[in-house]
Amino acid sequence: MPLDFWTHAPLLAGAAFAAGVLNAIAGGGSFLTLPALVFVGIPPIMANATSALAVSPGYLGSTLGFRDELRKLPLARLKREMTIAAIGGVVGALLLLVTPAKVFSGMVPWLLLFATLLFAAGPTLAKRAKAASQTGQGLEKWREPGLLLTSIYGGYFNGGLGILLMALYAVTGESRIHTANALKNLNSLVLSWLSVAAFIVAGAIAWREGVLMMVAATVGGFLGARWAKRLPVTWVRIGVIVTGLVMSVVFFARHV
């Protein structure tokens, strides 16, 4: 059973606040929110769904920040990609909901480790993807199938989603970094909110914890956006990677 709410509320609020700051600066907030929820006794699948709820408001602010870039894109493309992201997000959420609790519990450390390694490899992936795009090796025809698969992953487990989307756009020929970022944020918003909606309908959200963390993450994201210009991103990235590795080890130890 979860600990008394008021006992674990400071831990959850602190983790969500820090996650909001991290997401605003470098990403990786789910490395804090998911483990915090599991630590206080929330079942892993419900913890993952609640974690998705907690960080979801941040995508709206990020999308609004790139509204000028989005206005320059054809409306038909935006509608098509948003539809794909919505379908993928719901499919991923449904896959999570039908995954046996014991199976998902065993997958958590592997998912955390995968997301951490993906985050660590992010800059290298971005450089290689950009090089592939510039040398004419872009695979534009695979953009939408790739978006569907990435959105399914995002609906199932959010960690590393932004890195996957940025790599996808670069590899498939989107050479404009701000446009790729705008599309990443828009599609992350759509798939995240649709997956959260599926979790709500299924009753998979721990509401007291979720609302508390959502508010704290929003405040953290607001302040993180201000701090982003002052904090060295390299230091933040190292902190995220270390946190992800530590959490992976802790979850692996729990299943030994």
mmCIF file of C-alpha atoms in Angstrom:
data_model
loop_
_atom_site.group_PDB
_atom_site.id
_atom_site.type_symbol
_atom_site.label_atom_id
_atom_site.label_comp_id
_atom_site.label_asym_id
_atom_site.label_seq_id
_atom_site.Cartn_x
_atom_site.Cartn_y
_atom_site.Cartn_z
ATOM 1 C CA MET A 1 0.000 0.000 0.000
ATOM 2 C CA PRO A 2 1.232 3.534 -0.711
ATOM 3 C CA LEU A 3 2.587 5.502 2.190
ATOM 4 C CA ASP A 4 0.360 8.153 3.721
ATOM 5 C CA PHE A 5 -0.120 10.887 1.113
ATOM 6 C CA TRP A 6 1.060 13.722 3.330
ATOM 7 C CA THR A 7 4.159 11.738 4.247
ATOM 8 C CA HIS A 8 5.294 11.251 0.681
ATOM 9 C CA ALA A 9 3.894 14.501 -0.805
ATOM 10 C CA PRO A 10 7.174 16.471 -0.311
ATOM 11 C CA LEU A 11 9.156 13.755 -2.099
ATOM 12 C CA LEU A 12 6.737 13.628 -5.035
ATOM 13 C CA ALA A 13 6.509 17.403 -5.332
ATOM 14 C CA GLY A 14 10.291 17.730 -5.193
ATOM 15 C CA ALA A 15 10.806 15.028 -7.833
ATOM 16 C CA ALA A 16 8.195 16.598 -10.121
ATOM 17 C CA PHE A 17 9.622 20.098 -9.663
ATOM 18 C CA ALA A 18 13.111 18.845 -10.537
ATOM 19 C CA ALA A 19 11.653 16.932 -13.497
ATOM 20 C CA GLY A 20 10.041 20.122 -14.791
ATOM 21 C CA VAL A 21 13.361 21.945 -14.529
ATOM 22 C CA LEU A 22 15.210 19.118 -16.309
ATOM 23 C CA ASN A 23 12.667 18.898 -19.117
ATOM 24 C CA ALA A 24 12.930 22.633 -19.707
ATOM 25 C CA ILE A 25 16.727 22.500 -19.932
ATOM 26 C CA ALA A 26 17.777 19.120 -21.290
ATOM 27 C CA GLY A 27 14.993 16.536 -20.868
ATOM 28 C CA GLY A 28 15.030 13.389 -18.740
ATOM 29 C CA GLY A 29 12.386 14.357 -16.189
ATOM 30 C CA SER A 30 10.772 10.917 -16.257
ATOM 31 C CA PHE A 31 13.940 9.523 -14.651
ATOM 32 C CA LEU A 32 12.717 11.249 -11.480
ATOM 33 C CA THR A 33 8.915 11.096 -11.595
ATOM 34 C CA LEU A 34 8.479 7.380 -12.318
ATOM 35 C CA PRO A 35 10.941 6.100 -9.676
ATOM 36 C CA ALA A 36 9.498 8.506 -7.081
ATOM 37 C CA LEU A 37 5.983 7.167 -7.635
ATOM 38 C CA VAL A 38 7.133 3.541 -7.475
ATOM 39 C CA PHE A 39 9.171 4.284 -4.348
ATOM 40 C CA VAL A 40 6.121 5.541 -2.451
ATOM 41 C CA GLY A 41 4.163 2.402 -3.310
ATOM 42 C CA ILE A 42 2.251 3.200 -6.513
ATOM 43 C CA PRO A 43 2.062 0.061 -8.732
ATOM 44 C CA PRO A 44 4.433 0.346 -11.729
ATOM 45 C CA ILE A 45 1.801 0.619 -14.473
ATOM 46 C CA MET A 46 -0.187 3.229 -12.534
ATOM 47 C CA ALA A 47 3.084 4.995 -11.689
ATOM 48 C CA ASN A 48 4.006 5.178 -15.370
ATOM 49 C CA ALA A 49 0.552 6.542 -16.273
ATOM 50 C CA THR A 50 0.662 9.073 -13.435
ATOM 51 C CA SER A 51 4.180 10.116 -14.420
ATOM 52 C CA ALA A 52 2.914 10.807 -17.948
ATOM 53 C CA LEU A 53 0.181 13.006 -16.483
ATOM 54 C CA ALA A 54 2.683 14.854 -14.306
ATOM 55 C CA VAL A 55 4.961 15.953 -17.150
ATOM 56 C CA SER A 56 2.257 16.490 -19.796
ATOM 57 C CA PRO A 57 1.642 20.245 -19.211
ATOM 58 C CA GLY A 58 5.239 21.006 -20.142
ATOM 59 C CA TYR A 59 4.621 19.988 -23.744
ATOM 60 C CA LEU A 60 2.055 22.755 -24.195
ATOM 61 C CA GLY A 61 4.494 25.498 -23.219
ATOM 62 C CA SER A 62 7.181 24.003 -25.454
ATOM 63 C CA THR A 63 4.790 23.850 -28.404
ATOM 64 C CA LEU A 64 3.626 27.434 -27.947
ATOM 65 C CA GLY A 65 7.244 28.518 -27.912
ATOM 66 C CA PHE A 66 7.590 27.262 -31.510
ATOM 67 C CA ARG A 67 4.237 28.500 -32.834
ATOM 68 C CA ASP A 68 5.926 30.738 -35.446
ATOM 69 C CA GLU A 69 7.727 27.737 -36.965
ATOM 70 C CA LEU A 70 4.535 25.703 -36.973
ATOM 71 C CA ARG A 71 2.593 28.451 -38.772
ATOM 72 C CA LYS A 72 5.052 28.215 -41.681
ATOM 73 C CA LEU A 73 4.298 24.524 -42.283
ATOM 74 C CA PRO A 74 1.458 23.262 -44.495
ATOM 75 C CA LEU A 75 -1.687 22.674 -42.458
ATOM 76 C CA ALA A 76 -2.233 19.333 -44.208
ATOM 77 C CA ARG A 77 1.151 18.085 -42.959
ATOM 78 C CA LEU A 78 0.458 19.206 -39.402
ATOM 79 C CA LYS A 79 -2.949 17.487 -39.380
ATOM 80 C CA ARG A 80 -1.495 14.289 -40.840
ATOM 81 C CA GLU A 81 1.366 14.087 -38.350
ATOM 82 C CA MET A 82 -0.867 14.999 -35.402
ATOM 83 C CA THR A 83 -3.264 12.218 -36.404
ATOM 84 C CA ILE A 84 -0.418 9.706 -36.587
ATOM 85 C CA ALA A 85 0.938 10.856 -33.226
ATOM 86 C CA ALA A 86 -2.534 10.603 -31.670
ATOM 87 C CA ILE A 87 -3.039 7.057 -32.950
ATOM 88 C CA GLY A 88 0.425 6.004 -31.797
ATOM 89 C CA GLY A 89 -0.044 7.542 -28.362
ATOM 90 C CA VAL A 90 -3.352 5.740 -27.804
ATOM 91 C CA VAL A 91 -1.974 2.424 -29.095
ATOM 92 C CA GLY A 92 1.033 2.731 -26.789
ATOM 93 C CA ALA A 93 -1.192 3.540 -23.823
ATOM 94 C CA LEU A 94 -3.445 0.567 -24.566
ATOM 95 C CA LEU A 95 -0.417 -1.711 -24.844
ATOM 96 C CA LEU A 96 0.712 -0.526 -21.421
ATOM 97 C CA LEU A 97 -2.726 -1.140 -19.941
ATOM 98 C CA VAL A 98 -2.871 -4.734 -21.228
ATOM 99 C CA THR A 99 0.689 -5.537 -20.150
ATOM 100 C CA PRO A 100 0.602 -7.777 -17.057
ATOM 101 C CA ALA A 101 1.763 -5.847 -13.993
ATOM 102 C CA LYS A 102 4.499 -8.363 -13.215
ATOM 103 C CA VAL A 103 5.831 -8.211 -16.781
ATOM 104 C CA PHE A 104 5.921 -4.413 -16.827
ATOM 105 C CA SER A 105 7.555 -4.330 -13.412
ATOM 106 C CA GLY A 106 10.353 -6.463 -14.842
ATOM 107 C CA MET A 107 10.613 -4.206 -17.895
ATOM 108 C CA VAL A 108 10.965 -0.952 -15.931
ATOM 109 C CA PRO A 109 14.722 -1.203 -15.238
ATOM 110 C CA TRP A 110 15.391 -2.105 -18.879
ATOM 111 C CA LEU A 111 13.231 0.774 -20.112
ATOM 112 C CA LEU A 112 14.990 3.189 -17.755
ATOM 113 C CA LEU A 113 18.388 1.936 -18.902
ATOM 114 C CA PHE A 114 17.405 2.179 -22.579
ATOM 115 C CA ALA A 115 16.104 5.729 -22.102
ATOM 116 C CA THR A 116 19.269 6.714 -20.209
ATOM 117 C CA LEU A 117 21.587 5.328 -22.891
ATOM 118 C CA LEU A 118 19.449 6.988 -25.555
ATOM 119 C CA PHE A 119 19.710 10.293 -23.697
ATOM 120 C CA ALA A 120 23.488 9.895 -23.373
ATOM 121 C CA ALA A 121 23.809 9.138 -27.088
ATOM 122 C CA GLY A 122 21.525 12.032 -28.048
ATOM 123 C CA PRO A 123 24.200 14.479 -29.300
ATOM 124 C CA THR A 124 25.939 11.740 -31.313
ATOM 125 C CA LEU A 125 22.654 10.573 -32.806
ATOM 126 C CA ALA A 126 21.778 14.149 -33.729
ATOM 127 C CA LYS A 127 25.129 14.681 -35.509
ATOM 128 C CA ARG A 128 24.875 11.429 -37.455
ATOM 129 C CA ALA A 129 21.260 12.073 -38.377
ATOM 130 C CA LYS A 130 22.134 15.573 -39.570
ATOM 131 C CA ALA A 131 25.045 14.218 -41.614
ATOM 132 C CA ALA A 132 22.805 11.590 -43.202
ATOM 133 C CA SER A 133 20.290 14.277 -44.124
ATOM 134 C CA GLN A 134 22.926 16.599 -45.611
ATOM 135 C CA THR A 135 24.514 13.851 -47.726
ATOM 136 C CA GLY A 136 21.229 12.995 -49.349
ATOM 137 C CA GLN A 137 20.638 9.838 -47.352
ATOM 138 C CA GLY A 138 17.406 11.124 -45.854
ATOM 139 C CA LEU A 139 14.576 8.628 -45.990
ATOM 140 C CA GLU A 140 11.587 10.929 -46.173
ATOM 141 C CA LYS A 141 9.172 8.159 -47.134
ATOM 142 C CA TRP A 142 9.844 6.515 -43.759
ATOM 143 C CA ARG A 143 8.993 9.627 -41.745
ATOM 144 C CA GLU A 144 5.347 8.802 -41.087
ATOM 145 C CA PRO A 145 5.849 5.059 -40.356
ATOM 146 C CA GLY A 146 8.720 6.066 -38.072
ATOM 147 C CA LEU A 147 6.532 8.664 -36.374
ATOM 148 C CA LEU A 148 3.878 6.025 -35.717
ATOM 149 C CA LEU A 149 6.367 3.622 -34.107
ATOM 150 C CA THR A 150 7.973 6.392 -32.064
ATOM 151 C CA SER A 151 4.550 7.609 -30.905
ATOM 152 C CA ILE A 152 3.621 4.096 -29.796
ATOM 153 C CA TYR A 153 6.813 3.993 -27.738
ATOM 154 C CA GLY A 154 5.985 7.432 -26.327
ATOM 155 C CA GLY A 155 2.497 6.347 -25.313
ATOM 156 C CA TYR A 156 3.914 3.230 -23.663
ATOM 157 C CA PHE A 157 6.984 4.738 -21.990
ATOM 158 C CA ASN A 158 7.886 8.397 -22.386
ATOM 159 C CA GLY A 159 11.615 8.267 -21.624
ATOM 160 C CA GLY A 160 13.840 9.445 -24.485
ATOM 161 C CA LEU A 161 10.885 10.339 -26.704
ATOM 162 C CA GLY A 162 12.220 13.762 -27.694
ATOM 163 C CA ILE A 163 15.586 12.345 -28.764
ATOM 164 C CA LEU A 164 13.908 9.687 -30.915
ATOM 165 C CA LEU A 165 11.685 12.269 -32.609
ATOM 166 C CA MET A 166 14.558 14.665 -33.317
ATOM 167 C CA ALA A 167 16.641 11.841 -34.790
ATOM 168 C CA LEU A 168 13.669 10.696 -36.870
ATOM 169 C CA TYR A 169 13.131 14.136 -38.402
ATOM 170 C CA ALA A 170 16.817 14.625 -39.139
ATOM 171 C CA VAL A 171 17.273 11.220 -40.764
ATOM 172 C CA THR A 172 14.155 11.663 -42.897
ATOM 173 C CA GLY A 173 15.325 14.923 -44.397
ATOM 174 C CA GLU A 174 14.202 17.746 -42.070
ATOM 175 C CA SER A 175 17.333 19.897 -42.039
ATOM 176 C CA ARG A 176 15.775 22.906 -40.252
ATOM 177 C CA ILE A 177 16.515 22.355 -36.570
ATOM 178 C CA HIS A 178 13.835 24.735 -35.293
ATOM 179 C CA THR A 179 11.205 23.145 -37.534
ATOM 180 C CA ALA A 180 12.183 19.688 -36.289
ATOM 181 C CA ASN A 181 11.999 20.946 -32.700
ATOM 182 C CA ALA A 182 8.582 22.472 -33.328
ATOM 183 C CA LEU A 183 7.228 19.225 -34.789
ATOM 184 C CA LYS A 184 8.797 17.224 -31.973
ATOM 185 C CA ASN A 185 7.049 19.356 -29.358
ATOM 186 C CA LEU A 186 3.700 19.384 -31.171
ATOM 187 C CA ASN A 187 3.600 15.626 -31.706
ATOM 188 C CA SER A 188 4.843 14.965 -28.170
ATOM 189 C CA LEU A 189 1.989 17.128 -26.888
ATOM 190 C CA VAL A 190 -0.608 15.267 -28.951
ATOM 191 C CA LEU A 191 0.544 11.733 -28.187
ATOM 192 C CA SER A 192 1.154 12.523 -24.520
ATOM 193 C CA TRP A 193 -2.269 14.052 -23.939
ATOM 194 C CA LEU A 194 -4.052 11.293 -25.882
ATOM 195 C CA SER A 195 -2.213 8.577 -23.954
ATOM 196 C CA VAL A 196 -3.035 10.328 -20.676
ATOM 197 C CA ALA A 197 -6.688 10.495 -21.762
ATOM 198 C CA ALA A 198 -6.619 6.733 -22.310
ATOM 199 C CA PHE A 199 -5.086 6.236 -18.868
ATOM 200 C CA ILE A 200 -7.804 8.418 -17.325
ATOM 201 C CA VAL A 201 -10.596 6.444 -19.008
ATOM 202 C CA ALA A 202 -8.997 3.208 -17.814
ATOM 203 C CA GLY A 203 -8.744 4.502 -14.245
ATOM 204 C CA ALA A 204 -4.959 4.110 -14.242
ATOM 205 C CA ILE A 205 -4.127 7.503 -12.712
ATOM 206 C CA ALA A 206 -3.254 8.042 -9.043
ATOM 207 C CA TRP A 207 -5.053 11.396 -8.909
ATOM 208 C CA ARG A 208 -3.815 12.933 -5.656
ATOM 209 C CA GLU A 209 -0.219 12.206 -6.518
ATOM 210 C CA GLY A 210 -0.717 13.082 -10.192
ATOM 211 C CA VAL A 211 -2.264 16.505 -9.637
ATOM 212 C CA LEU A 212 0.351 17.415 -7.038
ATOM 213 C CA MET A 213 3.172 16.414 -9.364
ATOM 214 C CA MET A 214 1.575 18.110 -12.365
ATOM 215 C CA VAL A 215 1.490 21.439 -10.527
ATOM 216 C CA ALA A 216 5.046 21.025 -9.235
ATOM 217 C CA ALA A 217 6.365 20.029 -12.670
ATOM 218 C CA THR A 218 4.672 23.042 -14.276
ATOM 219 C CA VAL A 219 6.319 25.392 -11.775
ATOM 220 C CA GLY A 220 9.647 23.651 -12.304
ATOM 221 C CA GLY A 221 9.290 23.970 -16.072
ATOM 222 C CA PHE A 222 8.513 27.682 -15.806
ATOM 223 C CA LEU A 223 11.549 28.350 -13.638
ATOM 224 C CA GLY A 224 13.697 25.925 -15.615
ATOM 225 C CA ALA A 225 13.058 27.912 -18.787
ATOM 226 C CA ARG A 226 14.483 30.972 -16.993
ATOM 227 C CA TRP A 227 17.447 29.062 -15.611
ATOM 228 C CA ALA A 228 18.239 27.389 -18.930
ATOM 229 C CA LYS A 229 20.472 30.259 -20.033
ATOM 230 C CA ARG A 230 22.454 30.252 -16.797
ATOM 231 C CA LEU A 231 23.128 26.568 -16.140
ATOM 232 C CA PRO A 232 25.742 24.741 -18.249
ATOM 233 C CA VAL A 233 23.757 22.205 -20.292
ATOM 234 C CA THR A 234 26.679 19.753 -20.160
ATOM 235 C CA TRP A 235 26.488 19.635 -16.360
ATOM 236 C CA VAL A 236 22.739 19.128 -16.494
ATOM 237 C CA ARG A 237 23.100 16.324 -19.046
ATOM 238 C CA ILE A 238 25.688 14.572 -16.872
ATOM 239 C CA GLY A 239 23.349 14.878 -13.894
ATOM 240 C CA VAL A 240 20.479 13.368 -15.876
ATOM 241 C CA ILE A 241 22.620 10.476 -17.107
ATOM 242 C CA VAL A 242 23.938 9.718 -13.618
ATOM 243 C CA THR A 243 20.402 9.862 -12.236
ATOM 244 C CA GLY A 244 19.120 7.526 -14.941
ATOM 245 C CA LEU A 245 21.913 5.011 -14.347
ATOM 246 C CA VAL A 246 21.425 5.083 -10.572
ATOM 247 C CA MET A 247 17.672 4.567 -10.945
ATOM 248 C CA SER A 248 18.264 1.712 -13.387
ATOM 249 C CA VAL A 249 20.610 0.004 -10.937
ATOM 250 C CA VAL A 250 18.123 0.476 -8.088
ATOM 251 C CA PHE A 251 15.294 -1.077 -10.101
ATOM 252 C CA PHE A 252 17.490 -3.944 -11.286
ATOM 253 C CA ALA A 253 18.436 -4.592 -7.635
ATOM 254 C CA ARG A 254 14.751 -4.715 -6.690
ATOM 255 C CA HIS A 255 14.243 -7.653 -9.083
ATOM 256 C CA VAL A 256 17.316 -9.670 -8.139
#
